[in-house]
XYZ file of C-alpha atoms in Angstrom:
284
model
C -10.929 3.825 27.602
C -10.438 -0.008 26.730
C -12.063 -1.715 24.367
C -15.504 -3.682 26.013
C -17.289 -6.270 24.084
C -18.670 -9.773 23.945
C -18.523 -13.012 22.483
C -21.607 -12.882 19.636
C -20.957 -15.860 17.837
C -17.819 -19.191 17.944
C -17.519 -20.354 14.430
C -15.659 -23.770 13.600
C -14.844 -24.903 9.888
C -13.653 -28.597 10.479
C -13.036 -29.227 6.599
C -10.787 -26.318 4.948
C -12.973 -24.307 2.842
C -16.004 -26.219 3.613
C -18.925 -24.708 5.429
C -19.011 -23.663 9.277
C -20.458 -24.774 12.335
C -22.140 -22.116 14.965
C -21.526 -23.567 18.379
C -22.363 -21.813 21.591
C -19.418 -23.046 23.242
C -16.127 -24.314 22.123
C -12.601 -25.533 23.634
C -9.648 -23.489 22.898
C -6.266 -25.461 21.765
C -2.937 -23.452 21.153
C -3.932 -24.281 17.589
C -7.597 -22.065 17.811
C -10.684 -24.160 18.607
C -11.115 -27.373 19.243
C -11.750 -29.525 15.257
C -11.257 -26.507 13.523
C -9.697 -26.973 9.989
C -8.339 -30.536 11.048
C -9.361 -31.950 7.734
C -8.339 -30.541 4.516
C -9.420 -31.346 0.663
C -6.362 -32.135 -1.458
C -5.874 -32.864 -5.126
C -3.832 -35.831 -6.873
C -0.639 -34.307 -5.988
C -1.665 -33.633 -2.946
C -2.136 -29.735 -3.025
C -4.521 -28.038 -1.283
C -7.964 -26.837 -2.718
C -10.604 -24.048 -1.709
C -13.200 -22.292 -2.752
C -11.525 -20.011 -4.857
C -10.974 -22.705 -7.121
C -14.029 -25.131 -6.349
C -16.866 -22.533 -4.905
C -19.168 -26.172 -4.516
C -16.981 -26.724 -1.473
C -19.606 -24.075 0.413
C -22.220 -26.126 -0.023
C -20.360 -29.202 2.229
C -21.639 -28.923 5.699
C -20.085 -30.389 8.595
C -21.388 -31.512 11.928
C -19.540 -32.605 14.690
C -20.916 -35.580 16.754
C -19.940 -37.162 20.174
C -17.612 -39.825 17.886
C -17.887 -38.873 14.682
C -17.515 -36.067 11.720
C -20.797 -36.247 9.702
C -20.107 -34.338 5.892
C -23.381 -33.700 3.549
C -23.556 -32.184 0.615
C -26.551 -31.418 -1.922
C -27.135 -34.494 -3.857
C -24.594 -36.879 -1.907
C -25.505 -39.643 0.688
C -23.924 -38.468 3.915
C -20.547 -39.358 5.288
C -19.802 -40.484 8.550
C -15.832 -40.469 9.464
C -14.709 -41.144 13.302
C -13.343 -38.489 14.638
C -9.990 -40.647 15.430
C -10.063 -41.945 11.890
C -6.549 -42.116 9.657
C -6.023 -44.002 7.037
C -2.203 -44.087 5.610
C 0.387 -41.526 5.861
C 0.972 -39.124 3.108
C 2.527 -35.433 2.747
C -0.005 -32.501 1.730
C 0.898 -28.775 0.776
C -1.073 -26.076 2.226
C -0.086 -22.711 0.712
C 3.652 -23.018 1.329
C 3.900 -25.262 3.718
C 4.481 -28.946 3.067
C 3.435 -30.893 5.786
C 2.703 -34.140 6.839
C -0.701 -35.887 7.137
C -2.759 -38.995 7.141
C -5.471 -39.900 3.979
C -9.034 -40.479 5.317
C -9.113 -43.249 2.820
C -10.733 -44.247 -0.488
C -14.399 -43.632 0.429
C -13.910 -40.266 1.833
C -12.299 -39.066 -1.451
C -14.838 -40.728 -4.092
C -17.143 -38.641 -1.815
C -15.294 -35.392 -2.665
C -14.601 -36.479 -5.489
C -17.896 -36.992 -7.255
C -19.421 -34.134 -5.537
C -16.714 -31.556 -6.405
C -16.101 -33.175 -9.946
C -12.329 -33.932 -9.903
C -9.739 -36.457 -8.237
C -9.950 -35.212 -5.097
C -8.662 -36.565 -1.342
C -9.533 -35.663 2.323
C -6.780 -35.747 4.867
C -6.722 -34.626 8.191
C -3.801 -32.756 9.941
C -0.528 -34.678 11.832
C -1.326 -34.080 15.632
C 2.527 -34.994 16.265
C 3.381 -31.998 13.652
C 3.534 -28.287 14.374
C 2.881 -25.716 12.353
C 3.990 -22.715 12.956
C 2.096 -19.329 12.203
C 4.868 -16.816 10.475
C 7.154 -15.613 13.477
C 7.844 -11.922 11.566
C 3.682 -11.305 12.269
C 3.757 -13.078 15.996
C 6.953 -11.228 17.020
C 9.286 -14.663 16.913
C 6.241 -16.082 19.086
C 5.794 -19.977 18.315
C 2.118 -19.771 17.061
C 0.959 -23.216 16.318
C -2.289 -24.286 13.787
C -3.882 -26.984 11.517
C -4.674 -26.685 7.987
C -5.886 -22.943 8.468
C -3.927 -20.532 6.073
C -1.613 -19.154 8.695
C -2.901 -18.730 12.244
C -4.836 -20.055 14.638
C -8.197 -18.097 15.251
C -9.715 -14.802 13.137
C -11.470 -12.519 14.342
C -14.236 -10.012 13.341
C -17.013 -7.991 14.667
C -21.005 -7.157 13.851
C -20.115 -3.345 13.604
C -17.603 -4.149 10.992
C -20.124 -6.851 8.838
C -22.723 -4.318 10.067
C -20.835 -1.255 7.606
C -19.960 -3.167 5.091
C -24.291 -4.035 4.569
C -24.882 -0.508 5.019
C -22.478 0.280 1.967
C -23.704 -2.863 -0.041
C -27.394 -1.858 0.441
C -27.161 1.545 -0.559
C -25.638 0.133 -3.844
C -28.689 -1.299 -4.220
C -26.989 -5.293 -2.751
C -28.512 -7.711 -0.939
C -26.689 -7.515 3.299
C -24.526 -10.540 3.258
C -23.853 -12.706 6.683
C -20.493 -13.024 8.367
C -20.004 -16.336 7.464
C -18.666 -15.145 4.221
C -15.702 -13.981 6.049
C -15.139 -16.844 8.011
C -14.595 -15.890 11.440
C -14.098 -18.272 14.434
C -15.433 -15.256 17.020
C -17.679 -12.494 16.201
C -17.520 -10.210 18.619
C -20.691 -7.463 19.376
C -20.490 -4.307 21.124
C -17.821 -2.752 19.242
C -17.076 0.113 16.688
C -16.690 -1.342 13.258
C -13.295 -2.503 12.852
C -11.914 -1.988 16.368
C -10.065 -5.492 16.202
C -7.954 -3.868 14.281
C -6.773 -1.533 16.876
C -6.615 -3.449 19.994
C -3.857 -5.258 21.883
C -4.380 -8.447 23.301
C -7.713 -9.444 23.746
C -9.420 -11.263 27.572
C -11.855 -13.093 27.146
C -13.437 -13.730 30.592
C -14.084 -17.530 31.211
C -15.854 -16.983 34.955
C -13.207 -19.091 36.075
C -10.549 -16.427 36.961
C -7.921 -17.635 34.384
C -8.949 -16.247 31.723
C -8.100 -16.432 27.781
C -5.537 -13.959 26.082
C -5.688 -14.062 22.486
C -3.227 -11.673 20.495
C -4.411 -9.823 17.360
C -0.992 -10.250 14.973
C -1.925 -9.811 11.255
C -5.069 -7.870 9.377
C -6.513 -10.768 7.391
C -6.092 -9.533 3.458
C -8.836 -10.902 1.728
C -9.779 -13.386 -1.474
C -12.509 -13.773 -4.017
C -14.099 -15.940 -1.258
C -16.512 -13.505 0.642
C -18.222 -12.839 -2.899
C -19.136 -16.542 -3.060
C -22.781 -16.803 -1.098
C -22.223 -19.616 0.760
C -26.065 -20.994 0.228
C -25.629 -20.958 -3.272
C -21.798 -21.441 -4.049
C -22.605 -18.601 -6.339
C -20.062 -15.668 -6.551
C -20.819 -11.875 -7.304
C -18.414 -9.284 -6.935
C -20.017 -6.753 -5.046
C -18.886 -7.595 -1.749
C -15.094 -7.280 -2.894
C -16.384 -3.924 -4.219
C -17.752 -2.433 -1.826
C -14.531 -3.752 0.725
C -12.237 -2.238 -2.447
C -13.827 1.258 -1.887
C -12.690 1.585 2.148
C -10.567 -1.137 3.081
C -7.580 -1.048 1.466
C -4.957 -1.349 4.312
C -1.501 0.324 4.188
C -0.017 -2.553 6.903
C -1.102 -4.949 3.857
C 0.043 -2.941 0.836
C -2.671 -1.867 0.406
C -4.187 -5.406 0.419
C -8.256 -5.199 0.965
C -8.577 -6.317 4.738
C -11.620 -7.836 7.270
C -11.147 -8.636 10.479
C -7.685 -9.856 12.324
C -5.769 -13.190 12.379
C -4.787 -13.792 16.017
C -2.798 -16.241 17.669
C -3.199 -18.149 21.128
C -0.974 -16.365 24.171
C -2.754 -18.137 27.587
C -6.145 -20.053 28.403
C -5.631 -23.384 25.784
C -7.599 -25.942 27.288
C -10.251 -23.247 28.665
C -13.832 -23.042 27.238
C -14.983 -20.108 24.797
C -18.975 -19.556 25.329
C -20.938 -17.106 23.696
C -21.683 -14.157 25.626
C -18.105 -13.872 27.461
C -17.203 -10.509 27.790
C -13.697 -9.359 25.973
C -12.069 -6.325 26.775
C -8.404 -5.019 25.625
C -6.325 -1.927 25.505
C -5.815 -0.216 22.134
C -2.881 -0.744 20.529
C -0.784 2.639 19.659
C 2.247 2.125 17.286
């Protein structure tokens, strides 16, 4: 029997590391969904930073206007940038990948800057560059993305975030949300951890063409799902409780949640929440 399920929740995170946005319905590039990590924090030598350096960076929360990306952070006067904005060309590293990008100018980075507490930049991603996703994971598949860490969409599902509360509460831990992981779809009416065993997911549109997104890589995981995102405080018991069950032989036994996937038809075609996903499970 194939896998049957539905889209729960579409998650964007239009700044790298920075908070997400919930959206009922989204576009779907080759690169993942439409805005997602476009922009990316950098330092004075134009490395990339995160929150497993600079936890604040959870408490920066995008919105995303008709025009315009709108960044606000606890203390801070907001920050409006147009969506087309770009400064003045520059060249950015993003794990290790250098690639080229454009500076979203002087204002943007005193922003990050003072809120974050070091020099800091923001950048946004070359349109006219491409990225490719490692071709060992995609099967030599040309897998294009932004400024994400290696591919173009993760997903996850409520059973799986659903186990890992059950293990955290009987440990006497608060149930965490699944924005810790940072998904961009969530799908419900699954078995915990069943994207890890399915083929290529459909994702029924309504329109009879239809999305096919292809599960490639278990996503090994960081310090960042310990960091609460309301807080930008960090506690280890969520990397705990994932140490005591998830270790993943594919990975090394690297501690995995939920699957990096990668675009294969449907860019240009409208995710909504509540599409229905089903896929075959993968045997090898």
């Amino acid at each position: 029997m194939a896998l049957s399920a539905v889209v729960a929740q579409l998650l964007v995170y239009p700044v790298k590391s920075c908070a997400g946005i919930s959206l009922q319905t989204a576009e779907l590039d080759e690169t993942g969904l439409a805005w997602d990590r476009a922009w990316m924090v950098v330092d004075a030598e134009g490395e990339f930073v995160s929150q497993r350096s600079l936890p604040r960076m959870a408490l920066v929360r995008p919105q995303l206007e008709p025009n315009e990306l709108v960044l606000r952070a606890p203390g801070m006067l907001a920050l409006h940038l147009a969506l087309d904005a770009a400064e003045s060309p520059c060249t950015v590293r993003v794990w290790k990948d250098t690639v080229p990008a454009w500076s979203m100018g002087p204002l943007a980075a005193q922003w990050f800057s003072d809120f974050l507490g070091q020099p800091l930049r923001l950048v946004r991603f070359d349109p006219e560059h491409r990225r490719l996703s490692s071709l060992q994971w995609t099967g030599g598949i040309e897998a294009p993305n932004l400024f994400s860490d290696g591919y173009p969409l993760l997903v996850a599902s409520q059973a799986s975030l659903d186990g890992l509360n059950q293990r955290l509460q009987r440990a006497g831990h608060a149930p965490v949300g699944i924005e810790r992981f940072r998904p961009n779809l969530v799908l419900a009416g699954t078995e915990a951890h069943d994207e890890d065993r399915v083929d290529t997911m459909h994702v029924d549109t309504g329109d009879g063409v239809g999305v096919a997104l292809q599960p490639v890589k278990p996503c090994v995981r960081c310090p960042i799902p310990n960091i609460d995102p309301a807080t930008a405080h960090s506690d280890p018991a969520v990397g705990d409780a994932l140490q005591s069950y998830r270790a993943d032989p594919r990975m090394q036994g690297g501690i995995t949640f939920g699957m990096n996937a990668i675009v294969r038809a449907g860019a240009g075609q409208v995710l909504r929440v509540g599409q229905a996903v089903r896929a075959d499970w993968r045997f090898d």
